[in-house]
Structures are given as structure tokens and as C-alpha cells.
Short mmCIF file of C-alpha atoms and ligand atoms in Angstrom, two decimals:
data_model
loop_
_atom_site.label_atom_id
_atom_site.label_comp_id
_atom_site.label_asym_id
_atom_site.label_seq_id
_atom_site.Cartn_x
_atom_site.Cartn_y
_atom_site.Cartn_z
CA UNK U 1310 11.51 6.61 -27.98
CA UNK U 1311 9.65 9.42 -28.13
CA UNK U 1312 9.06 11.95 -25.07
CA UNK U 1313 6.45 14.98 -24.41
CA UNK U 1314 6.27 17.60 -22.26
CA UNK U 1315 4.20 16.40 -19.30
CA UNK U 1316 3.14 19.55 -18.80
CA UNK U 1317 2.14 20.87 -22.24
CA UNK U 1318 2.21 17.28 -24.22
CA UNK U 1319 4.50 18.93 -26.86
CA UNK U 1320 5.88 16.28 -28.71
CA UNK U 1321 9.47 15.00 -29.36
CA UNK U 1322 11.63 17.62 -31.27
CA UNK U 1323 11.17 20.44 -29.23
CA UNK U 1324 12.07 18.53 -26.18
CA UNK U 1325 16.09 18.91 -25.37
CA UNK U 1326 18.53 17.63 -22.81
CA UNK U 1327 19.11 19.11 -20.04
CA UNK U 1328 22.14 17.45 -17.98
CA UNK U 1329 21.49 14.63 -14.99
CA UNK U 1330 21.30 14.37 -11.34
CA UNK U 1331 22.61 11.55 -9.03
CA UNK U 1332 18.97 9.94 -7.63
CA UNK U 1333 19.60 9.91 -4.05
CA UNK U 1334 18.35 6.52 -3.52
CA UNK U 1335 19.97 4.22 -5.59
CA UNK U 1336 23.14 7.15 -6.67
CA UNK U 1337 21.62 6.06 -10.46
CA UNK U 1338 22.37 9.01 -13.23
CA UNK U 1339 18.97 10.55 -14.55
CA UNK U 1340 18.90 12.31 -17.52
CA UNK U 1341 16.62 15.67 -17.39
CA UNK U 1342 14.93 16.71 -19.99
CA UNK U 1343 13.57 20.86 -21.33
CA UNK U 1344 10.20 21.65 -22.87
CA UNK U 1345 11.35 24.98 -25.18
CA UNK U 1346 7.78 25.82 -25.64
CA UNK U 1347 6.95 25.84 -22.10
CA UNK U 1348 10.00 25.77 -20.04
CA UNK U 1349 9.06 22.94 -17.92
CA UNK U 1350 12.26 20.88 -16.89
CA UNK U 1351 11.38 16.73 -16.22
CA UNK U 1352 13.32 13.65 -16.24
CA UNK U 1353 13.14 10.31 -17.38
CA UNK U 1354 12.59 9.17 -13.81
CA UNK U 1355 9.11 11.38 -13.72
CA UNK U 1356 6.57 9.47 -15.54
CA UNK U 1357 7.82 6.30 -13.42
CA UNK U 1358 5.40 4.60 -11.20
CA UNK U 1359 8.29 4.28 -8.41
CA UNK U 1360 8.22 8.15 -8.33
CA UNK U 1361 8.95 9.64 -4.80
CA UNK U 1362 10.19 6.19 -3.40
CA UNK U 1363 13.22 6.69 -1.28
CA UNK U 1364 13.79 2.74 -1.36
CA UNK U 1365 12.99 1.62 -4.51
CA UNK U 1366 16.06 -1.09 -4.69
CA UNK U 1367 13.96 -2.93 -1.83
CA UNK U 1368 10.46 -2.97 -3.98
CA UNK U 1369 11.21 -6.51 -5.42
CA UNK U 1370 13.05 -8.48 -2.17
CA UNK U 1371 9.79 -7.05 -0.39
CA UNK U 1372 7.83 -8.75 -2.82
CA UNK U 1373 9.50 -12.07 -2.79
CA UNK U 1374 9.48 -12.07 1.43
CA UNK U 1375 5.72 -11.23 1.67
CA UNK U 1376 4.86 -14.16 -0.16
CA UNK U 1377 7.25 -16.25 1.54
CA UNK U 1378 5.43 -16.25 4.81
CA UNK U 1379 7.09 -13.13 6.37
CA UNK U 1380 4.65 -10.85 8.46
CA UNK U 1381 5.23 -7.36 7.74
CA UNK U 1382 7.06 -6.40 11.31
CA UNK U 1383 9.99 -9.22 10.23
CA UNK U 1384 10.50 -7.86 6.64
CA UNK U 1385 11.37 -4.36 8.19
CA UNK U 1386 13.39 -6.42 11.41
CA UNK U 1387 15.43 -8.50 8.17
CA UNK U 1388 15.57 -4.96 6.15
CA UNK U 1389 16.02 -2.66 8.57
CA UNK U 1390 13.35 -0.53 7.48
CA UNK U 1391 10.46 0.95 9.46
CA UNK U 1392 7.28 -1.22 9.25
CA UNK U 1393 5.26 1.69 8.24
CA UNK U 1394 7.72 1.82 4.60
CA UNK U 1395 7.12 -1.78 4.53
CA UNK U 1396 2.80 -1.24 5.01
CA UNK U 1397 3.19 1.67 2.33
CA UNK U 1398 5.36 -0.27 0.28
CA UNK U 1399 3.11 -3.05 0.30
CA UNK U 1400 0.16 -1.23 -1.02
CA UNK U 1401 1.94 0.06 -3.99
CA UNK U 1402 3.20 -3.70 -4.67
CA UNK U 1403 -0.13 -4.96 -4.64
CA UNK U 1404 -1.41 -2.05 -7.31
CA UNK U 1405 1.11 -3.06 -9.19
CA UNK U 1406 0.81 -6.49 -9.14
CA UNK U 1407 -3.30 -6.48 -10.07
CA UNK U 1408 -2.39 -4.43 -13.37
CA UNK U 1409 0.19 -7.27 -13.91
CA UNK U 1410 -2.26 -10.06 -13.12
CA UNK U 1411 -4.77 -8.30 -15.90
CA UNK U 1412 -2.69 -8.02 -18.19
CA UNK U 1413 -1.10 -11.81 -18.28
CA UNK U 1414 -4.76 -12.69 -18.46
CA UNK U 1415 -5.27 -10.99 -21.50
CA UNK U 1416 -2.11 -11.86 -23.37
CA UNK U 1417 -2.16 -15.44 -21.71
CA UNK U 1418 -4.03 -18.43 -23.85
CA UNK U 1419 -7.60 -19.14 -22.66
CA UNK U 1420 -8.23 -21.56 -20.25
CA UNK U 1421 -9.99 -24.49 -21.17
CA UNK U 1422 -10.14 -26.45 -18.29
CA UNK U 1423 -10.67 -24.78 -14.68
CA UNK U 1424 -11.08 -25.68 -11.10
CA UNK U 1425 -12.92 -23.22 -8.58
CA UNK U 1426 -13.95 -23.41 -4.46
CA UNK U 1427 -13.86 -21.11 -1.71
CA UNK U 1428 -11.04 -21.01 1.27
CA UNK U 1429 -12.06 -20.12 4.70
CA UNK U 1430 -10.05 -17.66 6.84
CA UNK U 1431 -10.74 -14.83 9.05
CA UNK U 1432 -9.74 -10.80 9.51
CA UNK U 1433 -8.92 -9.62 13.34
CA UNK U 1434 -10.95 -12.89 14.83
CA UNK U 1435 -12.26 -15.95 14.00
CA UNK U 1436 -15.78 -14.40 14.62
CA UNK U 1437 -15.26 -12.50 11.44
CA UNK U 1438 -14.73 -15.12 9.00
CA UNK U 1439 -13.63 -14.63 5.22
CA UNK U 1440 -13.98 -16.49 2.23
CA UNK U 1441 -11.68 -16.33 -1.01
CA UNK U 1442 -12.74 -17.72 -4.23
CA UNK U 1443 -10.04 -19.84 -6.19
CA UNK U 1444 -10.12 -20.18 -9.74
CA UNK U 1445 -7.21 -22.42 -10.93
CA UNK U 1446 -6.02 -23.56 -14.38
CA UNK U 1447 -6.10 -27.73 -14.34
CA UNK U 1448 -2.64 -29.51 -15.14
CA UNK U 1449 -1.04 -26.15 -14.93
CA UNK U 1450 -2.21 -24.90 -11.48
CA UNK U 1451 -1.83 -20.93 -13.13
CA UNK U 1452 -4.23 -19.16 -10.86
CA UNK U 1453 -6.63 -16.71 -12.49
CA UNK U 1454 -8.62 -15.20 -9.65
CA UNK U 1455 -8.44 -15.03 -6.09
CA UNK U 1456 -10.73 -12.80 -4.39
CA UNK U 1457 -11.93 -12.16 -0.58
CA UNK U 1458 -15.29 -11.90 0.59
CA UNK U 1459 -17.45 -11.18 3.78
CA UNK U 1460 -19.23 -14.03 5.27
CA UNK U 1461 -20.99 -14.53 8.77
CA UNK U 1462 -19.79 -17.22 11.31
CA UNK U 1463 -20.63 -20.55 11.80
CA UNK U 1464 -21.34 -23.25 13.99
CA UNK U 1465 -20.79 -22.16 17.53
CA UNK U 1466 -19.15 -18.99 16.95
CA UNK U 1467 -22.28 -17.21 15.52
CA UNK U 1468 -24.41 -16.34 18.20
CA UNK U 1469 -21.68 -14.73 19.91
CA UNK U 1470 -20.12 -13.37 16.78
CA UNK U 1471 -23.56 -11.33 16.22
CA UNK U 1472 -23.79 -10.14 19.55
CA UNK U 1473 -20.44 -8.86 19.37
CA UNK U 1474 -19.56 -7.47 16.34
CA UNK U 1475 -23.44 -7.34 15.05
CA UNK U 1476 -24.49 -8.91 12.08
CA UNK U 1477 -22.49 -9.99 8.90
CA UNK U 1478 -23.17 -9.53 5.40
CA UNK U 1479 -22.69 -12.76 3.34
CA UNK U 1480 -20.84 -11.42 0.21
CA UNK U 1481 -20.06 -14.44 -1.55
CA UNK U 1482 -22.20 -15.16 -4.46
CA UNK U 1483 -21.97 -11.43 -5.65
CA UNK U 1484 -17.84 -11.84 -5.04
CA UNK U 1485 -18.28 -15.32 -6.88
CA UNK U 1486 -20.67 -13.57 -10.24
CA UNK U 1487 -18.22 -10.43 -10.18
CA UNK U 1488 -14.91 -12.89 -10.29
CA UNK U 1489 -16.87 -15.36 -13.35
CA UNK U 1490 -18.03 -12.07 -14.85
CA UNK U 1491 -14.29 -10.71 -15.18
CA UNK U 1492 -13.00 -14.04 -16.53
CA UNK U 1493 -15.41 -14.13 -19.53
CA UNK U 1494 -12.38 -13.39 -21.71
CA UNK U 1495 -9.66 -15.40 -19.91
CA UNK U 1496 -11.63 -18.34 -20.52
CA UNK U 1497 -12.00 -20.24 -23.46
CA UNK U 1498 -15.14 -21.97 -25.39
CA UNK U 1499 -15.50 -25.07 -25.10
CA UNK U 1500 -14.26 -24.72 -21.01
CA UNK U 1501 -14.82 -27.57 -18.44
CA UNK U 1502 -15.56 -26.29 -15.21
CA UNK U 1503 -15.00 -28.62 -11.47
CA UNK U 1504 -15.48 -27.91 -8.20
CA UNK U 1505 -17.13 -29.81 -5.28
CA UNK U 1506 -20.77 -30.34 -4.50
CA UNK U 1507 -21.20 -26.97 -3.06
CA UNK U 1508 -25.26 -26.31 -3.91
CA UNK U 1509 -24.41 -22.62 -4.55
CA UNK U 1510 -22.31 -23.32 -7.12
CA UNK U 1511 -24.23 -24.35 -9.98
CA UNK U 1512 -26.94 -20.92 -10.47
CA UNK U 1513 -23.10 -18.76 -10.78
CA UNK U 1514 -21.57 -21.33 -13.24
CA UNK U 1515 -25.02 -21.54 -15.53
CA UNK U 1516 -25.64 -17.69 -15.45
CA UNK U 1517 -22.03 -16.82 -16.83
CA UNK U 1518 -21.02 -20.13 -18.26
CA UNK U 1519 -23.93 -22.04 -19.86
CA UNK U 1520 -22.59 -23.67 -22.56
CA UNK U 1521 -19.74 -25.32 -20.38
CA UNK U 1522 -19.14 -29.05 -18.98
CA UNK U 1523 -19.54 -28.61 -15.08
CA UNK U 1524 -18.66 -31.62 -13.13
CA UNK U 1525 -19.46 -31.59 -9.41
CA UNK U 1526 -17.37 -33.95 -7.36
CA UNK U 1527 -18.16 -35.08 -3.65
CA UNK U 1528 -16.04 -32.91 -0.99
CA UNK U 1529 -12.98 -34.94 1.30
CA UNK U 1530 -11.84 -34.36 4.93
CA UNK U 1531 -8.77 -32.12 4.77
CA UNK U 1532 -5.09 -33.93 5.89
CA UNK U 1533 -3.03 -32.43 8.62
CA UNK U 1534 0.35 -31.57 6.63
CA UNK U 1535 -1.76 -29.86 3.55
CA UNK U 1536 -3.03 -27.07 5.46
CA UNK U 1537 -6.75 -28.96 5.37
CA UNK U 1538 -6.50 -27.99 1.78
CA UNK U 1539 -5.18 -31.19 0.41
CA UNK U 1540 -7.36 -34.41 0.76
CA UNK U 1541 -7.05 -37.78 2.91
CA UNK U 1542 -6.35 -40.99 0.77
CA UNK U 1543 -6.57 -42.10 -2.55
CA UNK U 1544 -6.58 -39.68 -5.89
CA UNK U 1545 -8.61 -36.51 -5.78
CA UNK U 1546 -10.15 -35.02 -8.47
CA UNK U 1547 -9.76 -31.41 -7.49
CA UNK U 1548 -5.83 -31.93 -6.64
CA UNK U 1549 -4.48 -29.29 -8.53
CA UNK U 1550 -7.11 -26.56 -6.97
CA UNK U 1551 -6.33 -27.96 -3.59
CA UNK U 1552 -2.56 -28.37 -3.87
CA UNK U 1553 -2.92 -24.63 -4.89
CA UNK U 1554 -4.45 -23.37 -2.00
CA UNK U 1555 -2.66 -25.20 -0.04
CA UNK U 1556 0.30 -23.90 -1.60
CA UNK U 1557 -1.46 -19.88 -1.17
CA UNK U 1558 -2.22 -20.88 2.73
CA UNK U 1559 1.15 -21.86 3.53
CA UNK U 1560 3.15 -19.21 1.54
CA UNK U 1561 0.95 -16.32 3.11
CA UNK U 1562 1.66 -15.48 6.41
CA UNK U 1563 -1.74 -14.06 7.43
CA UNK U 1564 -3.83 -17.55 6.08
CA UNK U 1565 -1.40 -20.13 7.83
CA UNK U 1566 -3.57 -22.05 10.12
CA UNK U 1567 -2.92 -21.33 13.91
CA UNK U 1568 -0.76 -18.73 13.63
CA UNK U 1569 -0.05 -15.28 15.38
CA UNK U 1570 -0.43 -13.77 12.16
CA UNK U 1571 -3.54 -12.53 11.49
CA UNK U 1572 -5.22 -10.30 8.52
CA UNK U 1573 -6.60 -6.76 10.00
CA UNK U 1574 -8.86 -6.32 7.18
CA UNK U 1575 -10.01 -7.79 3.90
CA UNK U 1576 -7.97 -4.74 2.12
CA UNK U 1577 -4.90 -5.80 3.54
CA UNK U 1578 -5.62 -9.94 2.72
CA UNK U 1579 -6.66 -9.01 -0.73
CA UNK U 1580 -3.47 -6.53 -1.44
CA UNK U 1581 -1.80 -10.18 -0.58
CA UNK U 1582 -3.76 -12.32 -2.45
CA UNK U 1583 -2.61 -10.19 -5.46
CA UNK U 1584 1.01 -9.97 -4.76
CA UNK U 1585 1.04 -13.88 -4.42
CA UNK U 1586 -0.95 -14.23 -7.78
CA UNK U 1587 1.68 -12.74 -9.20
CA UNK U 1588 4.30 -14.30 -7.70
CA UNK U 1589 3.14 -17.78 -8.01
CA UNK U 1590 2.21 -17.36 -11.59
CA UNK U 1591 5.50 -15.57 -12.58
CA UNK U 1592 8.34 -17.56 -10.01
CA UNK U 1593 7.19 -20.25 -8.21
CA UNK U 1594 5.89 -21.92 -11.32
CA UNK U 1595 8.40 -20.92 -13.52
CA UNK U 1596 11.36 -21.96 -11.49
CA UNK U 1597 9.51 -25.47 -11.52
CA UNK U 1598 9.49 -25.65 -14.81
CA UNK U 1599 13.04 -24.91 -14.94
CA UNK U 1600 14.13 -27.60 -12.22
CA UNK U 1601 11.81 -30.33 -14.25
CA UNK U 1602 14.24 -29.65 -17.32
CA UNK U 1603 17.44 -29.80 -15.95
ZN1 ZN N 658 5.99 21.91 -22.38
#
């Protein structure tokens, strides 16, 4: 492998060793590393993205917990870490886990058939409702996209929900035509594209898709046990998108219906969103895949 200088970019050959230390955190051996142009010592430790992380070991366990339904205040009671580590911590697992996402889409296979709808959920309280665009891959549930948007309230809780917190921007076709716009690549030509009868839906799918099949099928009352994500009775169409989301609302803390857990912002929801793509695409459905062979 070859090495440069990170502070002059000389290349490998005038680069020499330069003994170890014991990393405090993990009591690993580094090997450091000499520039003889410029002088400048480095190791093999400083061009890592962990750099500066005290508790590196826990990066992965915190990973797997937040998208198990932990809240952030029990993954530091269960690791005995301060819930500030476990907020920083959680930011730098979600950066990392978008440049993963992007890059399985573009070494994955297109899609050729794909499911799409929007989930309802809130940040702080109910009077400041979210939305968060799906996009699922049929028969294999992979999940492609998820992104949060702002929306106004509904129903009864808008009148006070404007005089309150003022009004609300409605962000969700421009989230929607972003999200399409990104996925141009991912997905494949011919694609089919389903979701319900949502009238919205059609102008994003013709402007970025307009050669594709889009089917439009008539929306169900949510069941009890499926978080309202899965439908009452009888086959449904979209099952794969709603199992999904189902799946997404129960293993995130923050989107479980009547909860204590709430998001505080749509930063924080979508640094989760990513973290689950990831681990959804990369464990949950790989382990099931595993436990269907055997
Ligand atoms: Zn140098």
C-alpha cells in the first residue's frame, strides 16, 4: 500500500518507519511513520475517520442499539458512557452511514421494481408534524431512500399549531423531486413504480420518471399490531413498502407510536433514518437470508 506525507504528499519511498505507540483506547499497536523531506512524523491511525475518538470499540454496538429501539439516555445507562459521547457519537455514525448508503446504491443492481409513500411523525410535538418519504425495492424490501420533511398540521391540531408555533412550511414535494432526482441512477429502465392514490404523486413520478409503469392502488385503514403501517384484511398490494415501514417505526425509538420518545429535530430523525438504512439493508436483511437457508 502506498503512503504520503500528509503534510507534503511526498510519495512512498521517502516515507520510513518510525516505531509505534500503544493507542490509549483500545491498547492497539500503531505504527508511525517519517516524511525525510519534511520531517513530519504520522501514523497509520491519522488518515482514519475514527481519529480523536476515545471510544472507538463502542462505534458499532452503538450502532446496532440505536436501531434497536434504544433512546439515546439508555445506550449510555447500558454502556456506561455519558449521553453527550453517545449524541456525538451518533452524529459521526450517521455521516458515516449516508456515504455507505451512496455507495451500495451505486455498486448495487438497479432497481426495477419500486414502492414509494410518505410516513407521518412529528419533532418536539405533535403540532409539528413530519413526513418521510419511503422508497423500497419490491420482493426484496432493500430500502433506497428515506428522507424527512416539514409539513403543517392537520385536522384539529392546526389552528392551534399556527398560533403557537406560527406557520409551517410544507416541504414535501421538493423533499419528494430531490429524493427521485438522486435515484435517477439507482433505478433501472424499464422501472415499475406503486404507491397509493395520493393525487400528489403522479406530477413527481412523470417529471423524473416518464417512461415508467406507475400503478396507483387505493389506500387501507392501518391494523393495530403493524404500527398503522401494515393493512387490515386480505392481500395488499403495497405489503412490502408497508411491512418496511412498519419494520423502520418499530425499530426506531423516536417513530414508535405513543411513546416517550420523541425526535427534537428533523436533524436528529434524519441522522436515524440513515443509520437504520444501513442497518436494515446490511443486517437485518442479511441475517434473514441466512436463517431462510439453514
Ligand atoms: Zn512530508
Amino acid at each position: 500500500m502506498k503512503r504520503y506525507c500528509p503534510k507534503c504528499t511526498h510519495q512512498h519511498g521517502k516515507i520510513r518507519k518510525h516505531g509505534f505507540f500503544k493507542r490509549k483506547s483500545d491498547y492497539k499497536s500503531i505504527q508511525r511513520f517519517k516524511c525525510i523531506r519534511c520531517n513530519t512524523t504520522f501514523s497509520k491511525a491519522s488518515t482514519q475517520k475514527c481519529i480523536h475518538q476515545n471510544k472507538r470499540h463502542l462505534n458499532s454496538i452503538i450502532l446496532k442499539l440505536i436501531a434497536s429501539k434504544n433512546s439515546q439516555r439508555r445506550i449510555a445507562l447500558l454502556l456506561g458512557i455519558s449521553k453527550n459521547t453517545v449524541a456525538t457519537k451518533i452524529k459521526f455514525l450517521a455521516k458515516s452511514a449516508r456515504e455507505k448508503n451512496r455507495q451500495m446504491l451505486k455498486q448495487s443492481s438497479s432497481a426495477q421494481e419500486i414502492i414509494f409513500d410518505d410516513m407521518e411523525t412529528f419533532e418536539h410535538s405533535k403540532m409539528k408534524p413530519l413526513s418521510i418519504t419511503v422508497v423500497v425495492e419490491k420482493y426484496t424490501q432493500r430500502i433506497l431512500a428515506a428522507r424527512a420533511s416539514i409539513m403543517p398540521a392537520k385536522g384539529l391540531l392546526a389552528k392551534k399549531s399556527r398560533k403557537k408555533y406560527g406557520s409551517r412550511k410544507d416541504q414535501r414535494r421538493k423533499t419528494r423531486e430531490r429524493l427521485f432526482q438522486d435515484l435517477k441512477n439507482t433505478i433501472g429502465s424499464p422501472v415499475t413504480i406503486e404507491s397509493d392514490q395520493n393525487p400528489h404523486y403522479i406530477k413527481s413520478v412523470t417529471r423524473h420518471f416518464p417512461k415508467a409503469d406507475y400503478i396507483q392502488y387505493r389506500g387501507r385503514r392501518g391494523c393495530v399490531v403493524g404500527q398503522g403501517e401494515l393493512k387490515e384484511g386480505g392481500f395488499d398490494p403495497l405489503f412490502y413498502l408497508n411491512h418496511t415501514c412498519a419494520m423502520i417505526r418499530d425499530n426506531l425509538g423516536c417513530l414508535v407510536r405513543r411513546s416517550w420518545c420523541t425526535s427534537k429535530t428533523i436533524h436528529h430523525l434524519q441522522d436515524r433514518l440513515d443509520i437504520y438504512i444501513y442497518f436494515h439493508n446490511n443486517f437485518l436483511l442479511k441475517n434473514r437470508k441466512k436463517s431462510a437457508l439453514s
